[in-house]
């Protein structure tokens, strides 16, 4: 078994007095997609944000988070990101008032040359729409931009939070295709509710329930066990085989 | 007609003063969520440093190039104080609003007290080139040159800040940070450097307001910054936090309103109307004229 790229040990997060994560432990394989699942409000976003150091000031994080041999806790977000942790947040968070080109330029770094070729090859739309305000892009285009700006730099691990949320079925497929290609070269920790996308992309799965890890294993094994899927995720088998 | 022209131009002079103070205040609040009550201190430092330099610094003086040097010294002093305030007092207190308010209010009181202790509480005559005391005929109105100087300076500062925001890397970081600071850090950018920078820009603009306000009013006194700051805050709220252009529009609206109502109504009524305008904007458009966008 190869060393995991990310290991989360006994992670506990309290925000404003709420004990949201209560000792979460899991690892992320150094290749492929690991999916983080769980019902709404179970703490998936909270987990990703804790990894990238974005727990709000009124929150408290305990436990250990390591990328390779390096401890991530208590390091400022911009350092973590520069160290190769790419973060695509839930709801995209593109800068609505800036143009597409400006959104991308913001992600450029002084010490490395940005991989515009790679990004524009994946998302030709971003090249064409450089001068458009990001706020006026469609949801799918905004998601492309949110992923594209992270791919301008080399990453050791990508954290991607619900990239298909609120998108039309055709666009969901496009986003899934892109993530599949991206995952060829960099490991991804993905939060995703769409089980068809999960089946397509994920090799490993981690399921959260009430602030703890309820299940870990192969994503395929999880999806095959419809009763398990239903009890952990609250979805029916019809949706699984959709 | 002459009266209207005169009131318009003196109103714009006042607006220029408000804008110079409000632009920095607005950027600092928009980017860093800091309500900086010590911003008036930067103005005071700029005014007194200019005043001191004109009288004491070799090469500086009340006239010609010497006056330019004196103003430059004032602006440099205001910038330096602003940067020090950010690094030493504000930085440890980010996202602790109450503490920030207490510290900046305390600092502005202490600053005024320090200026008073050093140079006395009374207004002092401000060194200024002779031509600023004269008037220029504009459409028949006799407009004080000091006011015109303020207007020109404010327009130049507005242009410079907009160009900086639009075309530089740090400008881009500031615009993005005003929109979503957290996401800027999530792209690997140390947004705190931009905080220091907006304090520096704000400090410089406020110090310039101090120096040129001294020229306009002909005197300098320790409390000047504080009273201007109240109207500058109103301008920031009306214009929209974080919007430089919004601040410019709001400054013009407030300056003209004050000047005209104070002249045609009773003196002091203009200030009340400004508060009325503030209330109206807060009710109808709480995000201000331009909302939370750093450019437009
Ligand atoms: N800043 C905060 N303050 C208070 N409570 C919070 C905060 N952030 C998250 N929570 C709470 O923590 C819980 C977990 O939230 P989180 O966003 O991590 O869930 P999630 O699994 O990502 O949900 P979803 O599938 O809906 O995105 C929720 O009950 C949420 O209300
Ligand atoms: Mg979430």
XYZ file of C-alpha atoms and ligand atoms in Angstrom:
570
model
C 0.000 0.000 0.000
C 1.430 3.375 -1.015
C 1.615 6.279 1.393
C -1.514 8.469 1.383
C -1.169 12.034 0.085
C -3.452 13.310 2.834
C -4.166 11.881 6.230
C -6.749 13.274 8.606
C -6.586 11.959 12.141
C -9.144 12.472 14.854
C -10.203 15.804 13.387
C -12.543 17.711 15.620
C -14.092 21.055 14.648
C -16.269 23.236 16.835
C -17.857 26.348 15.419
C -19.764 28.783 17.599
C -20.165 26.122 20.268
C -21.435 23.439 17.861
C -19.380 20.260 17.766
C -19.573 19.723 14.000
C -16.794 17.176 13.449
C -16.224 14.778 16.308
C -13.066 12.853 15.583
C -12.957 12.308 11.842
C -10.159 10.096 10.484
C -9.508 9.073 6.897
C -6.804 9.068 4.254
C -6.646 10.111 0.629
C -4.772 7.924 -1.862
C -1.903 9.539 -3.802
C -3.669 8.911 -7.113
C -7.230 9.017 -8.360
C -10.373 10.425 -6.807
C -11.424 9.880 -3.211
C -14.994 10.928 -2.637
C -16.318 12.337 0.630
C -20.007 11.571 1.034
C -22.729 12.160 3.578
C -26.117 13.729 4.009
C -26.639 17.465 3.827
C -25.150 19.342 6.740
C -23.052 16.447 7.972
C -19.787 18.372 7.766
C -18.225 17.657 4.356
C -17.529 21.295 3.577
C -16.355 21.845 7.139
C -13.846 19.031 6.643
C -12.427 20.470 3.415
C -12.246 23.947 4.902
C -10.402 22.636 7.941
C -7.852 20.974 5.640
C -7.195 24.207 3.755
C -7.142 26.296 6.930
C -10.373 28.196 6.386
C -12.191 27.353 9.600
C -13.793 30.613 10.762
C -12.174 32.560 13.589
C -14.870 31.559 16.035
C -14.086 27.914 15.297
C -11.672 25.534 16.952
C -9.816 22.732 15.173
C -8.148 19.757 16.846
C -6.502 16.607 15.651
C -3.926 16.168 12.925
C -3.952 16.842 9.198
C -0.934 15.878 7.142
C -0.098 16.221 3.478
C 2.799 13.865 2.856
C 5.035 14.287 5.882
C 3.998 17.856 6.481
C 1.525 18.966 9.132
C -1.088 21.361 7.734
C -2.752 22.544 10.917
C -2.035 26.089 12.071
C -0.475 27.085 8.774
C -2.037 30.053 6.966
C -4.204 29.220 3.970
C -2.102 31.042 1.379
C 0.978 29.016 2.410
C -0.918 25.727 2.166
C -2.192 26.630 -1.269
C 1.267 27.668 -2.427
C 2.511 24.366 -1.092
C 0.337 22.574 -3.636
C -3.107 22.303 -2.083
C -5.684 23.417 -4.653
C -9.151 24.355 -3.392
C -12.317 24.633 -5.480
C -14.987 25.793 -3.034
C -18.649 24.908 -2.875
C -20.636 27.500 -4.861
C -17.577 28.330 -6.995
C -16.764 31.692 -5.424
C -15.449 33.273 -8.608
C -14.942 37.032 -8.322
C -18.136 38.277 -9.919
C -16.921 41.844 -10.442
C -13.713 40.809 -12.220
C -13.424 39.575 -15.778
C -12.669 35.949 -16.565
C -9.116 36.899 -17.538
C -8.662 38.826 -14.287
C -9.960 35.893 -12.262
C -7.312 33.730 -13.886
C -4.573 36.343 -13.601
C -5.220 36.549 -9.878
C -4.176 32.913 -9.537
C -0.829 33.495 -11.291
C 2.291 33.255 -9.146
C 5.550 35.058 -9.431
C 7.790 32.018 -9.079
C 6.154 29.730 -11.647
C 4.732 30.237 -15.105
C 0.964 29.689 -15.271
C -0.246 26.744 -17.370
C -2.654 28.693 -19.568
C -2.204 26.159 -22.398
C -3.446 23.348 -20.217
C -6.363 25.347 -18.804
C -7.520 26.688 -22.161
C -7.239 23.202 -23.675
C -9.588 21.911 -20.973
C -11.875 24.955 -21.097
C -11.745 26.716 -24.484
C -14.714 28.772 -23.319
C -12.544 30.596 -20.767
C -10.218 31.749 -23.527
C -13.083 33.059 -25.645
C -14.766 34.811 -22.755
C -11.699 36.479 -21.261
C -13.244 39.935 -21.165
C -16.630 38.903 -19.803
C -17.445 39.665 -16.179
C -17.337 36.406 -14.219
C -20.616 37.306 -12.517
C -22.398 37.117 -15.849
C -21.168 33.587 -16.656
C -23.568 30.658 -16.430
C -23.243 28.334 -13.444
C -21.375 25.765 -15.495
C -18.972 28.345 -16.886
C -18.335 29.689 -13.401
C -17.514 26.165 -12.266
C -15.074 25.806 -15.166
C -13.448 29.071 -14.113
C -13.230 27.971 -10.477
C -11.495 24.753 -11.544
C -9.431 26.430 -14.260
C -7.849 29.023 -11.997
C -6.693 26.287 -9.621
C -5.166 24.308 -12.485
C -2.978 27.245 -13.567
C -0.522 26.102 -10.918
C 0.833 22.662 -10.110
C -0.967 20.960 -7.268
C -0.119 17.982 -5.088
C -3.758 17.533 -4.091
C -7.047 19.069 -5.170
C -9.996 19.636 -2.849
C -13.180 20.001 -4.885
C -16.484 20.722 -3.132
C -19.700 19.788 -4.997
C -18.615 20.841 -8.485
C -21.880 19.696 -10.112
C -24.240 21.342 -7.646
C -27.114 23.093 -9.385
C -25.903 22.349 -12.924
C -27.922 21.025 -15.855
C -27.384 17.291 -16.645
C -25.382 18.008 -19.793
C -23.086 20.400 -17.920
C -22.718 17.872 -15.097
C -21.326 15.437 -17.642
C -18.901 18.049 -18.979
C -17.609 18.858 -15.504
C -17.255 15.159 -14.704
C -15.252 14.615 -17.904
C -12.892 17.424 -17.020
C -12.397 16.148 -13.479
C -11.700 12.703 -14.833
C -8.912 14.069 -16.993
C -7.562 16.230 -14.175
C -7.497 13.239 -11.839
C -5.139 11.438 -14.208
C -2.316 13.654 -13.042
C -3.267 14.842 -9.552
C -5.107 13.194 -6.657
C -8.509 14.665 -5.816
C -10.562 14.730 -2.640
C -14.050 15.285 -3.997
C -17.317 16.098 -2.268
C -20.123 15.056 -4.593
C -23.818 14.285 -4.136
C -24.489 13.103 -7.668
C -23.980 9.336 -7.434
C -23.661 8.893 -11.180
C -20.686 11.236 -11.079
C -19.345 9.426 -8.025
C -19.562 6.098 -9.824
C -17.763 7.499 -12.812
C -14.911 9.224 -10.978
C -14.290 7.829 -7.533
C -12.158 4.882 -6.571
C -12.271 5.334 -2.800
C -15.114 6.591 -0.665
C -15.393 8.068 2.816
C -18.864 8.496 4.271
C -19.564 10.922 7.102
C -22.507 10.614 9.466
C -23.200 12.660 12.586
C -19.742 14.176 12.809
C -17.872 10.901 12.386
C -16.694 8.624 9.599
C -19.373 5.965 9.151
C -17.845 3.972 6.328
C -14.685 3.819 4.209
C -13.862 1.568 1.311
C -14.126 1.253 -2.447
C -16.635 3.584 -4.045
C -17.948 0.762 -6.212
C -18.550 -1.487 -3.215
C -20.521 1.249 -1.536
C -22.695 1.952 -4.563
C -23.365 -1.756 -5.123
C -24.795 -2.112 -1.650
C -28.004 -0.215 -2.160
C -29.252 -0.757 1.355
C -26.029 0.643 2.749
C -26.100 3.578 0.373
C -29.676 4.317 1.346
C -29.019 4.228 5.050
C -25.828 6.308 4.856
C -26.795 8.830 2.225
C -30.578 8.756 2.351
C -30.995 8.016 -1.337
C -32.840 5.241 -3.067
C -31.440 2.616 -5.412
C -33.252 4.203 -8.347
C -31.023 7.230 -7.956
C -27.932 5.070 -7.717
C -28.603 3.347 -10.994
C -29.785 6.518 -12.640
C -25.573 82.989 -11.427
C -22.246 83.977 -9.856
C -23.469 82.771 -6.517
C -24.464 79.417 -7.946
C -21.050 79.001 -9.607
C -19.276 80.031 -6.426
C -21.364 77.702 -4.268
C -20.835 74.868 -6.725
C -17.079 75.296 -6.792
C -16.688 75.761 -3.041
C -19.016 72.782 -2.595
C -16.761 70.789 -4.887
C -13.743 71.960 -2.868
C -15.381 70.580 0.237
C -16.252 67.424 -1.702
C -12.601 67.098 -2.701
C -11.588 67.208 0.947
C -14.203 64.594 1.856
C -13.167 62.382 -1.018
C -9.484 62.466 -0.082
C -10.364 61.285 3.410
C -13.158 58.904 2.413
C -11.404 57.044 -0.413
C -8.860 55.450 1.931
C -11.451 54.850 4.611
C -13.647 53.086 2.100
C -10.881 50.855 0.727
C -9.729 49.942 4.217
C -13.241 49.043 5.258
C -14.084 47.282 2.006
C -10.978 45.133 2.010
C -10.120 44.582 5.635
C -13.458 45.199 7.400
C -11.694 47.697 9.622
C -13.596 50.760 10.809
C -10.613 53.019 11.197
C -11.490 55.868 13.549
C -7.820 56.848 13.567
C -8.050 57.880 9.926
C -8.485 61.528 10.961
C -5.139 61.292 12.691
C -3.422 60.671 9.338
C -4.945 63.938 8.164
C -3.681 65.745 11.261
C -0.213 64.275 10.849
C -0.157 65.363 7.194
C -1.228 68.892 8.066
C 1.207 69.345 10.949
C 4.127 67.717 9.148
C 3.579 70.050 6.185
C 3.293 73.022 8.519
C 6.429 71.993 10.399
C 8.441 71.269 7.254
C 7.553 74.598 5.653
C 8.902 76.424 8.699
C 11.858 74.291 9.695
C 13.076 71.932 7.009
C 15.881 73.232 4.781
C 14.697 73.195 1.185
C 11.045 73.287 2.170
C 9.100 76.508 2.543
C 5.766 78.228 2.086
C 6.358 79.054 -1.576
C 7.029 77.537 -4.958
C 9.029 74.339 -5.020
C 9.679 74.581 -1.281
C 5.947 74.241 -0.717
C 5.790 71.131 -2.892
C 8.577 69.656 -0.755
C 6.680 70.576 2.427
C 3.511 68.867 1.175
C 5.541 65.822 0.117
C 6.965 65.612 3.635
C 3.429 65.838 5.030
C 2.155 63.080 2.763
C 5.160 60.882 3.561
C 4.598 61.371 7.294
C 0.902 60.493 7.008
C 1.708 57.396 4.970
C 4.332 56.260 7.441
C 2.015 56.690 10.416
C -0.759 54.801 8.587
C 1.544 51.872 7.826
C 2.794 51.763 11.415
C -0.760 51.854 12.763
C -1.714 48.937 10.514
C 1.327 46.823 11.340
C 1.470 47.456 15.074
C -2.118 48.022 16.195
C -4.571 46.719 13.602
C -2.856 43.575 12.360
C -3.045 41.703 15.669
C -6.751 42.569 15.874
C -8.139 41.535 12.477
C -11.707 40.229 12.719
C -12.028 41.569 16.273
C -14.238 44.522 15.484
C -14.919 45.834 18.975
C -11.243 45.859 19.903
C -10.392 47.605 16.635
C -12.933 50.342 17.265
C -11.623 50.845 20.798
C -8.001 50.925 19.676
C -8.569 53.296 16.758
C -10.820 55.633 18.761
C -8.236 55.634 21.546
C -5.459 56.277 19.081
C -7.237 59.209 17.470
C -7.880 60.777 20.898
C -4.275 60.207 21.921
C -3.063 61.615 18.603
C -5.068 64.803 18.985
C -3.839 65.147 22.568
C -0.254 64.679 21.411
C -0.599 67.329 18.690
C -2.150 69.653 21.269
C 0.558 69.034 23.829
C 3.264 69.684 21.244
C 1.879 72.647 19.329
C -1.016 73.927 21.421
C -4.773 73.661 21.030
C -5.179 76.910 19.066
C -5.392 77.088 15.321
C -2.095 78.146 13.770
C -1.661 80.081 10.555
C -0.772 77.678 7.786
C 2.139 78.473 5.496
C 0.863 78.732 1.948
C 1.923 80.187 -1.366
C 0.514 83.633 -2.018
C -1.390 82.587 -5.121
C -3.539 80.210 -3.057
C -4.924 83.228 -1.179
C -6.031 84.843 -4.387
C -9.151 84.190 -6.399
C -9.776 83.173 -9.981
C -12.716 84.437 -11.984
C -14.877 81.542 -13.176
C -18.017 82.598 -15.079
C -18.045 85.829 -13.128
C -17.614 84.206 -9.727
C -14.527 84.912 -7.620
C -13.379 81.410 -6.605
C -10.606 80.949 -4.026
C -7.578 79.261 -5.568
C -7.096 77.058 -2.512
C -10.421 75.422 -3.284
C -9.537 74.905 -6.933
C -6.246 73.335 -5.852
C -8.174 70.867 -3.693
C -10.480 69.953 -6.560
C -7.588 69.376 -8.962
C -5.726 67.302 -6.372
C -8.794 65.155 -5.653
C -9.403 64.505 -9.343
C -5.759 63.491 -9.796
C -5.893 61.216 -6.740
C -9.130 59.636 -7.990
C -7.521 58.990 -11.383
C -4.384 57.577 -9.796
C -6.251 55.233 -7.458
C -8.500 53.975 -10.270
C -5.528 53.391 -12.569
C -3.752 51.565 -9.755
C -6.772 49.357 -9.041
C -7.356 48.675 -12.703
C -3.892 47.995 -14.045
C -1.632 46.679 -11.307
C -1.303 43.288 -9.685
C -1.953 44.717 -6.226
C -4.928 46.610 -7.575
C -6.341 43.319 -8.805
C -5.742 41.702 -5.418
C -7.482 44.617 -3.697
C -10.508 44.495 -5.998
C -10.806 40.752 -5.529
C -10.251 41.051 -1.780
C -13.027 43.608 -1.412
C -15.334 41.060 -3.020
C -14.181 37.932 -1.197
C -11.102 38.148 0.962
C -11.105 34.506 1.970
C -11.069 33.317 -1.630
C -8.049 35.507 -2.341
C -6.080 33.647 0.315
C -7.396 30.368 -1.113
C -5.608 31.262 -4.348
C -2.293 31.413 -2.488
C -2.141 35.174 -1.948
C -1.109 36.765 1.336
C -3.910 39.288 1.500
C -2.442 41.024 4.556
C 0.163 42.722 2.363
C -2.712 44.326 0.492
C -4.143 45.492 3.844
C -0.924 47.346 4.611
C -0.987 48.830 1.143
C -4.529 50.205 1.403
C -3.625 51.733 4.750
C -0.648 53.398 3.064
C -2.788 54.695 0.192
C -5.474 55.901 2.591
C -2.891 57.525 4.850
C -1.299 59.333 1.916
C -4.625 60.642 0.589
C -5.733 61.767 4.062
C -2.398 63.475 4.697
C -2.756 65.294 1.375
C -6.223 66.368 2.496
C -4.609 67.676 5.694
C -1.997 69.691 3.841
C -4.321 71.109 1.186
C -7.110 71.623 3.706
C -4.623 73.724 5.676
C -4.032 75.768 2.539
C -7.766 76.141 1.939
C -8.711 77.126 5.481
C -5.461 79.012 6.130
C -5.030 77.443 9.538
C -4.200 74.126 11.128
C -5.572 72.851 14.447
C -5.429 69.490 16.231
C -9.164 68.771 16.045
C -9.563 69.343 12.293
C -9.279 65.687 11.311
C -11.956 64.523 13.711
C -14.758 66.724 12.427
C -13.926 65.941 8.797
C -13.867 62.254 9.618
C -17.546 62.220 10.562
C -18.557 63.507 7.150
C -16.035 61.213 5.487
C -17.697 58.236 7.188
C -21.069 59.421 5.929
C -19.598 59.701 2.434
C -18.231 56.145 2.677
C -21.578 54.735 3.722
C -23.502 56.641 1.053
C -20.977 55.712 -1.634
C -20.810 52.039 -0.711
C -18.078 50.408 1.357
C -15.054 49.587 -0.746
C -16.038 51.652 -3.757
C -13.701 54.510 -4.660
C -15.955 55.784 -7.433
C -18.950 55.566 -5.090
C -17.026 57.670 -2.574
C -16.357 60.277 -5.258
C -20.048 60.559 -6.203
C -21.115 60.629 -2.576
C -18.502 63.252 -1.697
C -19.798 65.519 -4.464
C -23.405 65.004 -3.357
C -22.601 65.738 0.283
C -20.340 68.708 -0.454
C -22.835 70.405 -2.766
C -25.823 69.686 -0.548
C -24.063 71.129 2.472
C -22.871 74.235 0.688
C -26.151 75.090 -1.019
C -28.453 74.384 1.910
C -26.188 76.190 4.339
C -26.281 79.230 2.047
C -29.928 79.327 1.002
C -31.335 77.822 4.193
C -29.969 78.571 7.608
C -26.392 77.780 8.431
C -26.178 74.269 9.882
C -29.250 73.045 8.022
C -26.957 71.613 5.343
C -25.343 69.266 7.856
C -28.773 68.034 8.907
C -29.721 67.458 5.262
C -26.578 65.347 4.853
C -27.689 63.137 7.715
C -31.118 62.985 6.055
C -29.471 61.884 2.804
C -27.567 59.221 4.736
C -30.795 57.920 6.250
C -32.505 57.886 2.857
C -29.660 55.930 1.259
C -29.570 53.469 4.145
C -33.282 52.842 3.799
C -33.491 52.652 0.025
C -30.110 51.217 -0.907
C -28.262 49.905 2.164
C -25.258 48.747 0.117
C -24.610 52.382 -0.884
C -24.534 53.927 -4.330
C -22.018 51.481 -5.732
C -22.330 48.454 -3.463
C -19.291 46.429 -2.505
C -17.182 46.629 -5.640
C -13.778 48.272 -5.663
C -13.918 49.738 -9.143
C -17.373 50.792 -10.137
N -19.698 29.104 10.263
C -20.595 28.266 10.816
N -21.276 28.629 11.919
C -22.174 27.801 12.480
N -22.471 26.584 12.014
C -21.842 26.156 10.917
C -20.859 26.964 10.258
N -20.399 26.303 9.197
C -21.055 25.134 9.191
N -21.922 25.038 10.215
C -22.809 23.895 10.510
O -22.029 22.735 10.462
C -22.762 21.681 9.868
C -21.971 21.106 8.723
O -21.920 22.052 7.673
P -21.206 21.728 6.288
O -21.364 22.910 5.433
O -19.831 21.255 6.554
O -22.087 20.526 5.742
P -22.014 19.778 4.343
O -21.831 18.347 4.659
O -21.005 20.414 3.470
O -23.474 20.047 3.796
P -24.009 20.227 2.287
O -24.110 18.866 1.712
O -25.348 20.844 2.447
O -23.041 21.104 1.570
C -24.097 22.254 9.468
O -25.043 21.905 10.434
C -23.871 23.741 9.451
O -25.044 24.424 9.794
Mg -21.123 21.479 1.747
